[in-house]
Amino acid sequence: WILYLSQPLAALYGGHGEARKKLGYSEEDAAAVFQEFFRNNDHEIIARFHPRETEKSRMMWSDFPCAVLQNPPVSDLIAACDLVIGMSTVALIDAALMGVKTVSLQPGQKGPDLCYASVRGFIPKAASLEELRKILAAPPTPRPFSIVTAGASENIVNLINRMIKSAADNRKQA
């Protein structure tokens, strides 16, 4: 199973055009790249939307073969999947911690990378369809952490400390 986690970027940035100006993409662009890559694939796909997403964003999935699920907790969906793709949602960190292959998809990204997990190098980021192809074609690489390995608690504490330090460094630079 493959889980696609969408986000309401248009709602957060004042429309798809504004999201594209600031980030280089919106949830529509990420969905289009994801769908282009997986359209003729025989994987089972689950799409999960954020409650604030517009009907227009959801309509992009109406002719794409996937299950659209809202009710199960995202952690349950992640646990059932072999691959999780999203933009910058914190659930990507959850997926990586759970040991699931995870990719941040930010097609056309020109603004800041808003995904902590990809900024810190915990998961790969694809800024185009070609990059997504390369990432998914590459052999599996050891993950920097996994909740199912020895030392998981220490790994989680280290991850949190790195995220706090990164946020503090970003505030100092601003």
XYZ file of N, CA, C and O in Angstrom:
696
model
N 0.827 -1.183 0.000
C 0.000 0.000 0.000
C 0.870 1.245 0.000
O 1.917 1.279 0.620
N 0.359 2.283 -0.651
C 1.027 3.582 -0.698
C 0.055 4.608 -0.131
O -1.112 4.654 -0.528
N 0.549 5.420 0.781
C -0.271 6.457 1.404
C 0.186 7.822 0.912
O 1.365 8.156 1.006
N -0.764 8.592 0.375
C -0.492 9.977 -0.015
C -1.174 10.882 0.999
O -2.386 10.813 1.201
N -0.392 11.739 1.644
C -0.916 12.669 2.643
C -0.935 14.070 2.056
O 0.110 14.663 1.806
N -2.122 14.591 1.847
C -2.245 15.923 1.275
C -2.295 16.965 2.388
O -2.403 16.631 3.565
N -2.188 18.218 1.996
C -2.227 19.339 2.935
C -2.951 20.511 2.295
O -2.933 20.651 1.072
N -3.541 21.394 3.100
C -4.287 22.533 2.567
C -3.395 23.755 2.309
O -3.583 24.817 2.892
N -2.418 23.632 1.436
C -1.511 24.755 1.187
C -2.252 25.973 0.651
O -1.943 27.104 1.023
N -3.222 25.744 -0.237
C -3.988 26.872 -0.785
C -4.713 27.620 0.331
O -4.730 28.851 0.354
N -5.275 26.892 1.274
C -5.974 27.541 2.393
C -4.989 28.295 3.289
O -5.306 29.364 3.803
N -3.793 27.757 3.445
C -2.790 28.395 4.304
C -2.172 29.636 3.680
O -1.790 30.574 4.386
N -2.061 29.659 2.345
C -1.359 30.751 1.662
C -2.272 31.677 0.875
O -1.788 32.531 0.154
N -3.585 31.505 0.985
C -4.499 32.421 0.315
C -4.796 32.054 -1.123
O -5.049 32.928 -1.940
N -4.760 30.784 -1.440
C -5.085 30.309 -2.784
C -3.919 29.568 -3.411
O -2.775 29.662 -2.960
N -4.229 28.826 -4.471
C -3.198 28.036 -5.154
C -2.134 28.934 -5.780
O -0.947 28.637 -5.732
N -2.562 30.058 -6.353
C -1.611 30.975 -6.969
C -0.633 31.537 -5.954
O 0.570 31.634 -6.219
N -1.137 31.903 -4.790
C -0.271 32.447 -3.741
C 0.679 31.385 -3.203
O 1.847 31.663 -2.937
N 0.194 30.161 -3.037
C 1.071 29.068 -2.590
C 2.189 28.861 -3.608
O 3.356 28.703 -3.240
N 1.823 28.901 -4.901
C 2.840 28.714 -5.948
C 3.865 29.852 -5.945
O 5.043 29.621 -6.179
N 3.398 31.091 -5.688
C 4.335 32.227 -5.630
C 5.335 32.053 -4.490
O 6.515 32.337 -4.643
N 4.844 31.597 -3.345
C 5.697 31.513 -2.161
C 6.511 30.228 -2.095
O 7.652 30.253 -1.639
N 5.911 29.126 -2.516
C 6.572 27.827 -2.366
C 7.048 27.231 -3.691
O 7.928 26.377 -3.704
N 6.389 27.634 -4.778
C 6.678 27.037 -6.077
C 5.691 25.945 -6.437
O 5.725 25.413 -7.541
N 4.781 25.598 -5.528
C 3.817 24.526 -5.766
C 2.645 24.687 -4.796
O 2.732 25.425 -3.819
N 1.570 23.985 -5.096
C 0.444 23.863 -4.170
C 0.089 22.383 -4.083
O 0.708 21.549 -4.741
N -0.915 22.070 -3.298
C -1.322 20.675 -3.178
C -1.792 20.104 -4.515
O -1.652 18.906 -4.764
N -2.302 20.959 -5.399
C -2.708 20.487 -6.729
C -1.504 19.998 -7.526
O -1.577 18.982 -8.218
N -0.396 20.716 -7.450
C 0.808 20.338 -8.192
C 1.389 19.028 -7.661
O 1.789 18.155 -8.432
N 1.443 18.895 -6.334
C 1.958 17.667 -5.743
C 1.073 16.481 -6.119
O 1.568 15.414 -6.476
N -0.242 16.684 -6.073
C -1.165 15.611 -6.442
C -0.984 15.219 -7.910
O -1.001 14.034 -8.254
N -0.791 16.202 -8.775
C -0.621 15.912 -10.208
C 0.639 15.086 -10.465
O 0.612 14.130 -11.247
N 1.739 15.418 -9.788
C 2.982 14.652 -9.967
C 2.803 13.241 -9.415
O 3.183 12.259 -10.057
N 2.221 13.137 -8.221
C 1.977 11.815 -7.632
C 1.134 10.955 -8.571
O 1.469 9.811 -8.851
N 0.042 11.528 -9.065
C -0.864 10.772 -9.936
C -0.195 10.397 -11.245
O -0.404 9.296 -11.760
N 0.616 11.286 -11.805
C 1.315 10.954 -13.047
C 2.245 9.762 -12.830
O 2.304 8.860 -13.654
N 2.942 9.753 -11.711
C 3.875 8.658 -11.443
C 3.143 7.335 -11.218
O 3.563 6.302 -11.722
N 2.049 7.357 -10.462
C 1.387 6.115 -10.060
C 0.170 5.741 -10.903
O -0.439 4.710 -10.654
N -0.168 6.518 -11.923
C -1.400 6.253 -12.676
C -1.456 4.848 -13.266
O -2.459 4.170 -13.171
N -0.414 4.400 -13.882
C -0.434 3.077 -14.531
C 0.326 2.048 -13.709
O 0.936 1.138 -14.240
N 0.267 2.193 -12.433
C 0.944 1.318 -11.508
C -0.085 0.393 -10.886
O -1.246 0.753 -10.764
N 0.329 -0.765 -10.453
C -0.650 -1.674 -9.856
C -0.558 -1.697 -8.330
O -0.882 -2.681 -7.702
N -0.146 -0.595 -7.738
C -0.113 -0.476 -6.289
C -1.487 -0.073 -5.762
O -2.245 0.599 -6.456
N -1.765 -0.466 -4.549
C -2.972 -0.007 -3.866
C -2.622 1.337 -3.226
O -1.618 1.458 -2.529
N -3.452 2.334 -3.467
C -3.146 3.694 -3.010
C -4.271 4.219 -2.121
O -5.450 4.052 -2.423
N -3.841 4.871 -1.047
C -4.762 5.554 -0.139
C -4.409 7.039 -0.184
O -3.244 7.406 -0.067
N -5.423 7.872 -0.357
C -5.224 9.323 -0.287
C -5.908 9.811 0.986
O -7.051 9.450 1.266
N -5.191 10.613 1.738
C -5.739 11.169 2.984
C -5.657 12.683 2.897
O -4.591 13.248 2.684
N -6.809 13.349 3.053
C -6.887 14.801 2.967
C -6.954 15.428 4.347
O -7.475 14.835 5.283
N -6.463 16.637 4.433
C -6.618 17.438 5.636
C -8.047 17.999 5.621
O -8.560 18.345 4.556
N -8.688 18.110 6.776
C -10.072 18.620 6.804
C -10.249 20.012 6.200
O -11.333 20.345 5.728
N -9.196 20.833 6.177
C -9.313 22.200 5.635
C -9.130 22.263 4.127
O -9.193 23.347 3.553
N -8.908 21.136 3.485
C -8.700 21.188 2.037
C -9.995 21.489 1.304
O -11.075 21.091 1.729
N -9.844 22.158 0.174
C -11.006 22.571 -0.608
C -11.558 21.404 -1.420
O -10.868 20.421 -1.690
N -12.796 21.568 -1.813
C -13.424 20.560 -2.670
C -12.683 20.455 -4.003
O -12.555 19.380 -4.583
N -12.151 21.579 -4.483
C -11.394 21.579 -5.739
C -10.179 20.652 -5.635
O -9.901 19.882 -6.554
N -9.478 20.704 -4.519
C -8.326 19.827 -4.318
C -8.761 18.363 -4.291
O -8.106 17.495 -4.865
N -9.865 18.099 -3.641
C -10.360 16.716 -3.553
C -10.833 16.204 -4.918
O -10.694 15.027 -5.213
N -11.371 17.097 -5.736
C -11.884 16.684 -7.055
C -10.768 16.179 -7.964
O -11.006 15.390 -8.860
N -9.544 16.626 -7.730
C -8.421 16.151 -8.542
C -8.241 14.642 -8.428
O -7.584 14.030 -9.243
N -8.801 14.049 -7.390
C -8.630 12.619 -7.147
C -9.838 11.800 -7.624
O -9.815 10.576 -7.516
N -10.864 12.466 -8.159
C -12.102 11.756 -8.500
C -11.928 10.698 -9.579
O -12.628 9.692 -9.572
N -10.981 10.889 -10.500
C -10.791 9.881 -11.551
C -9.497 9.086 -11.359
O -9.059 8.378 -12.257
N -8.904 9.192 -10.182
C -7.676 8.463 -9.900
C -8.023 7.249 -9.048
O -8.737 7.368 -8.054
N -7.519 6.064 -9.436
C -7.879 4.843 -8.700
C -7.196 4.763 -7.332
O -6.033 4.392 -7.229
N -7.937 5.163 -6.315
C -7.398 5.093 -4.955
C -8.549 5.087 -3.958
O -9.679 5.402 -4.304
N -8.221 4.722 -2.738
C -9.184 4.813 -1.652
C -8.957 6.150 -0.959
O -7.825 6.486 -0.618
N -10.012 6.917 -0.775
C -9.920 8.189 -0.070
C -10.471 7.948 1.331
O -11.642 7.639 1.494
N -9.585 8.060 2.317
C -9.974 7.766 3.689
C -9.750 8.976 4.576
O -8.723 9.630 4.495
N -10.702 9.271 5.437
C -10.590 10.385 6.372
C -10.592 9.921 7.822
O -9.996 10.549 8.667
N -11.300 8.848 8.126
C -11.548 8.503 9.515
C -10.427 7.780 10.242
O -10.166 8.101 11.388
N -9.764 6.797 9.668
C -8.753 6.107 10.476
C -7.652 7.078 10.896
O -7.285 7.975 10.136
N -7.127 6.905 12.101
C -5.992 7.736 12.495
C -4.847 7.572 11.494
O -4.608 6.476 10.991
N -4.152 8.667 11.222
C -3.086 8.624 10.222
C -2.015 7.607 10.615
O -1.441 6.949 9.751
N -1.762 7.438 11.910
C -0.751 6.460 12.334
C -1.156 5.042 11.950
O -0.297 4.223 11.596
N -2.445 4.732 11.983
C -2.910 3.408 11.555
C -2.704 3.223 10.057
O -2.322 2.138 9.601
N -2.969 4.284 9.277
C -2.757 4.201 7.836
C -1.270 4.022 7.522
O -0.904 3.212 6.672
N -0.419 4.781 8.206
C 1.026 4.668 7.981
C 1.485 3.243 8.260
O 2.248 2.657 7.483
N 1.035 2.674 9.372
C 1.457 1.327 9.769
C 1.075 0.282 8.727
O 1.747 -0.752 8.611
N 0.036 0.541 7.956
C -0.431 -0.423 6.959
C 0.257 -0.257 5.606
O 0.014 -1.035 4.693
N 1.121 0.749 5.468
C 1.691 1.079 4.160
C 3.187 0.786 4.071
O 3.892 0.736 5.070
N 3.640 0.614 2.824
C 5.055 0.401 2.535
C 5.750 1.692 2.121
O 6.974 1.761 2.109
N 4.958 2.686 1.734
C 5.495 3.953 1.255
C 4.527 5.061 1.641
O 3.313 4.909 1.469
N 5.076 6.182 2.146
C 4.264 7.353 2.478
C 4.863 8.548 1.744
O 6.070 8.788 1.812
N 4.005 9.277 1.034
C 4.424 10.469 0.306
C 3.523 11.623 0.736
O 2.305 11.481 0.805
N 4.136 12.753 1.019
C 3.406 13.954 1.387
C 4.279 15.154 1.063
O 5.372 15.004 0.507
N 3.814 16.323 1.437
C 4.590 17.535 1.161
C 5.456 17.890 2.365
O 6.663 17.691 2.338
N 4.832 18.419 3.419
C 5.614 18.824 4.589
C 4.909 18.488 5.897
O 5.318 18.949 6.950
N 3.887 17.693 5.828
C 3.128 17.336 7.021
C 4.005 16.647 8.061
O 4.906 15.878 7.738
N 3.719 16.922 9.314
C 4.456 16.292 10.410
C 4.274 14.776 10.389
O 5.116 14.041 10.914
N 3.237 14.299 9.754
C 3.019 12.850 9.656
C 4.147 12.166 8.884
O 4.351 10.963 9.038
N 4.898 12.911 8.075
C 6.059 12.321 7.400
C 7.123 11.922 8.416
O 7.818 10.914 8.251
N 7.258 12.701 9.483
C 8.180 12.338 10.554
C 7.685 11.066 11.235
O 8.464 10.147 11.508
N 6.382 11.003 11.488
C 5.808 9.795 12.087
C 6.117 8.573 11.235
O 6.518 7.522 11.754
N 5.924 8.703 9.926
C 6.171 7.570 9.023
C 7.631 7.137 9.073
O 7.932 5.944 9.147
N 8.531 8.108 9.043
C 9.957 7.772 9.101
C 10.301 7.104 10.426
O 11.045 6.122 10.462
N 9.754 7.610 11.527
C 10.010 7.009 12.835
C 9.457 5.588 12.916
O 10.005 4.755 13.636
N 8.385 5.328 12.178
C 7.790 3.997 12.171
C 8.532 3.051 11.223
O 8.170 1.895 11.105
N 9.551 3.557 10.529
C 10.346 2.707 9.660
C 9.773 2.515 8.267
O 10.203 1.631 7.533
N 8.822 3.348 7.872
C 8.204 3.253 6.547
C 8.969 4.164 5.583
O 9.330 5.289 5.946
N 9.229 3.687 4.369
C 9.877 4.536 3.363
C 9.011 5.772 3.162
O 7.799 5.671 2.953
N 9.637 6.943 3.215
C 8.911 8.207 3.235
C 9.577 9.205 2.295
O 10.804 9.293 2.256
N 8.759 9.964 1.545
C 9.281 10.966 0.615
C 8.471 12.247 0.769
O 7.244 12.223 0.838
N 9.184 13.372 0.812
C 8.552 14.684 0.770
C 8.488 15.100 -0.694
O 9.513 15.203 -1.366
N 7.286 15.335 -1.212
C 7.074 15.713 -2.611
C 6.721 17.194 -2.671
O 5.660 17.609 -2.198
N 7.644 17.989 -3.223
C 7.458 19.440 -3.316
C 7.805 19.883 -4.734
O 8.815 20.538 -4.967
N 6.966 19.527 -5.719
C 7.306 19.799 -7.118
C 7.401 21.287 -7.429
O 6.509 22.053 -7.107
N 8.514 21.675 -8.011
C 8.721 23.076 -8.354
C 9.141 23.926 -7.176
O 9.126 25.150 -7.263
N 9.532 23.309 -6.092
C 9.865 24.043 -4.876
C 10.896 25.127 -5.152
O 11.935 24.891 -5.734
N 10.540 26.356 -4.780
C 11.472 27.470 -4.940
C 11.606 28.260 -3.644
O 12.570 28.963 -3.450
N 10.651 28.128 -2.786
C 10.726 28.778 -1.487
C 11.425 27.866 -0.503
O 12.091 26.904 -0.889
N 11.261 28.149 0.767
C 11.916 27.315 1.771
C 11.325 25.910 1.798
O 10.147 25.718 1.499
N 12.157 24.941 2.122
C 11.687 23.568 2.326
C 11.006 23.556 3.686
O 11.653 23.753 4.715
N 9.709 23.354 3.710
C 8.948 23.399 4.949
C 8.882 22.059 5.665
O 8.255 21.954 6.711
N 9.498 21.042 5.102
C 9.454 19.709 5.697
C 10.705 19.494 6.554
O 11.804 19.311 6.030
N 10.532 19.528 7.873
C 11.671 19.333 8.773
C 12.418 18.047 8.470
O 13.648 17.999 8.523
N 11.682 16.989 8.185
C 12.317 15.690 7.963
C 13.239 15.715 6.752
O 14.306 15.097 6.775
N 12.868 16.428 5.698
C 13.759 16.489 4.534
C 14.862 17.528 4.733
O 15.995 17.316 4.309
N 14.564 18.639 5.405
C 15.588 19.650 5.682
C 16.731 19.024 6.474
O 17.902 19.274 6.200
N 16.394 18.189 7.433
C 17.400 17.577 8.297
C 18.006 16.311 7.693
O 18.882 15.699 8.288
N 17.545 15.922 6.505
C 18.115 14.763 5.828
C 17.586 13.424 6.302
O 18.162 12.376 5.994
N 16.474 13.422 7.022
C 15.906 12.173 7.511
C 15.142 11.431 6.423
O 15.040 10.210 6.458
N 14.568 12.188 5.498
C 13.843 11.587 4.372
C 14.238 12.339 3.106
O 14.637 13.497 3.168
N 14.120 11.693 1.949
C 14.438 12.403 0.709
C 13.308 13.339 0.296
O 12.147 13.130 0.642
N 13.696 14.366 -0.458
C 12.726 15.312 -1.008
C 12.784 15.228 -2.525
O 13.861 15.225 -3.111
N 11.630 15.159 -3.158
C 11.533 15.181 -4.616
C 10.913 16.511 -5.021
O 9.797 16.826 -4.622
N 11.650 17.296 -5.818
C 11.144 18.585 -6.281
C 10.623 18.496 -7.714
O 10.266 19.510 -8.297
N 10.582 17.270 -8.262
C 10.084 17.078 -9.626
C 9.692 15.614 -9.811
O 10.041 14.755 -8.990
N 9.009 15.348 -10.907
C 8.655 13.973 -11.248
C 9.920 13.136 -11.446
O 10.001 12.000 -10.992
N 10.924 13.714 -12.079
C 12.174 12.989 -12.322
C 12.854 12.615 -11.007
O 13.370 11.503 -10.855
N 12.881 13.538 -10.055
C 13.486 13.245 -8.752
C 12.697 12.170 -8.014
O 13.284 11.303 -7.371
N 11.371 12.205 -8.114
C 10.551 11.164 -7.486
C 10.888 9.812 -8.094
O 11.044 8.823 -7.378
N 11.014 9.764 -9.423
C 11.388 8.506 -10.096
C 12.721 7.978 -9.573
O 12.854 6.795 -9.286
N 13.716 8.857 -9.466
C 15.045 8.439 -8.992
C 14.984 7.916 -7.561
O 15.580 6.891 -7.239
N 14.290 8.631 -6.715
C 14.199 8.228 -5.306
C 13.538 6.866 -5.183
O 14.017 5.990 -4.459
N 12.441 6.671 -5.900
C 11.696 5.414 -5.758
C 12.361 4.258 -6.491
O 12.130 3.100 -6.146
N 13.215 4.547 -7.467
C 13.936 3.489 -8.176
C 15.202 3.066 -7.439
O 15.725 1.976 -7.673
N 15.685 3.914 -6.552
C 16.932 3.626 -5.833
C 16.719 2.475 -4.852
O 15.628 2.307 -4.301
N 17.776 1.699 -4.642
C 17.650 0.625 -3.642
C 17.426 1.220 -2.258
O 17.820 2.364 -2.001
N 16.790 0.473 -1.395
C 16.549 0.989 -0.046
C 17.871 1.352 0.641
O 18.868 0.665 0.470
N 17.827 2.435 1.367
C 19.006 2.852 2.125
C 18.675 2.762 3.608
O 17.506 2.889 3.986
N 19.688 2.553 4.418
C 19.406 2.506 5.858
C 18.812 3.831 6.319
O 19.257 4.894 5.904
N 17.802 3.755 7.124
C 17.178 4.964 7.652
C 17.987 5.446 8.849
O 18.532 4.632 9.595
N 18.039 6.769 9.056
C 18.814 7.275 10.183
C 18.202 6.919 11.531
O 18.841 7.002 12.543
N 16.933 6.513 11.533
C 16.290 6.115 12.776
C 15.078 5.270 12.436
O 14.567 5.317 11.329
N 14.651 4.480 13.362
C 13.440 3.699 13.212
C 12.928 3.371 14.598
O 13.700 3.048 15.494
N 11.653 3.442 14.767
C 11.076 3.189 16.073
C 11.171 1.716 16.451
O 11.010 1.364 17.610
N 11.461 0.860 15.497
C 11.515 -0.569 15.788
C 12.941 -1.072 15.996
O 13.141 -2.253 16.171
N 13.922 -0.217 15.999
C 15.299 -0.653 16.199
C 15.741 -0.407 17.635
O 15.131 0.376 18.364
N 16.815 -1.064 17.999
C 17.392 -0.827 19.322
C 17.802 0.639 19.412
O 18.259 1.222 18.441
N 17.636 1.222 20.570
C 18.006 2.622 20.767
C 16.978 3.601 20.234
O 17.277 4.775 20.042
N 15.760 3.136 19.988
C 14.738 4.004 19.399
C 14.457 5.222 20.272
O 14.313 6.327 19.757
N 14.398 5.034 21.570
C 14.117 6.177 22.458
C 15.192 7.240 22.312
O 14.900 8.431 22.217
N 16.453 6.807 22.294
C 17.551 7.752 22.123
C 17.462 8.450 20.765
O 17.693 9.648 20.651
N 17.105 7.688 19.726
C 16.957 8.279 18.397
C 15.878 9.348 18.381
O 16.048 10.407 17.766
N 14.769 9.095 19.040
C 13.673 10.056 19.062
C 14.096 11.306 19.828
O 13.850 12.433 19.386
N 14.759 11.133 20.963
C 15.244 12.286 21.732
C 16.221 13.090 20.887
O 16.154 14.327 20.845
N 17.138 12.417 20.194
C 18.099 13.116 19.338
C 17.394 13.871 18.214
O 17.770 14.999 17.889
N 16.388 13.249 17.620
C 15.623 13.908 16.562
C 14.957 15.168 17.095
O 15.044 16.236 16.491
N 14.313 15.065 18.236
C 13.632 16.225 18.819
C 14.645 17.323 19.132
O 14.407 18.502 18.838
N 15.785 16.954 19.705
C 16.820 17.949 20.012
C 17.318 18.642 18.750
O 17.513 19.859 18.738
N 17.523 17.874 17.662
C 17.977 18.482 16.399
C 16.921 19.424 15.839
O 17.243 20.494 15.313
N 15.642 19.053 15.957
C 14.572 19.905 15.459
C 14.488 21.201 16.272
O 14.309 22.280 15.712
N 14.651 21.097 17.584
C 14.621 22.294 18.436
C 15.790 23.199 18.097
O 15.634 24.415 17.955
N 16.980 22.623 17.947
C 18.166 23.417 17.601
C 17.980 24.087 16.239
O 18.296 25.256 16.071
N 17.436 23.340 15.271
C 17.221 23.899 13.943
C 16.239 25.073 14.007
O 16.461 26.111 13.388
N 15.171 24.925 14.775
C 14.186 26.007 14.902
C 14.821 27.225 15.573
O 14.594 28.367 15.150
N 15.647 26.987 16.598
C 16.314 28.097 17.282
C 17.294 28.789 16.333
O 17.371 30.023 16.309
N 18.041 28.012 15.553
C 18.975 28.595 14.590
C 18.232 29.431 13.546
O 18.683 30.508 13.171
N 17.094 28.927 13.091
C 16.289 29.664 12.102
C 15.786 30.976 12.668
O 15.739 31.995 11.980
N 15.383 30.986 13.955
C 14.906 32.227 14.583
C 16.047 33.239 14.706
O 15.849 34.423 14.525
N 17.256 32.758 15.022
C 18.401 33.654 15.132
C 18.728 34.299 13.791
O 19.125 35.451 13.738
N 18.558 33.534 12.702
C 18.873 34.037 11.370
C 17.817 35.008 10.863
O 18.095 35.821 9.997
N 16.607 34.892 11.389
C 15.499 35.734 10.895
C 15.592 37.152 11.389
O 16.300 37.603 12.153
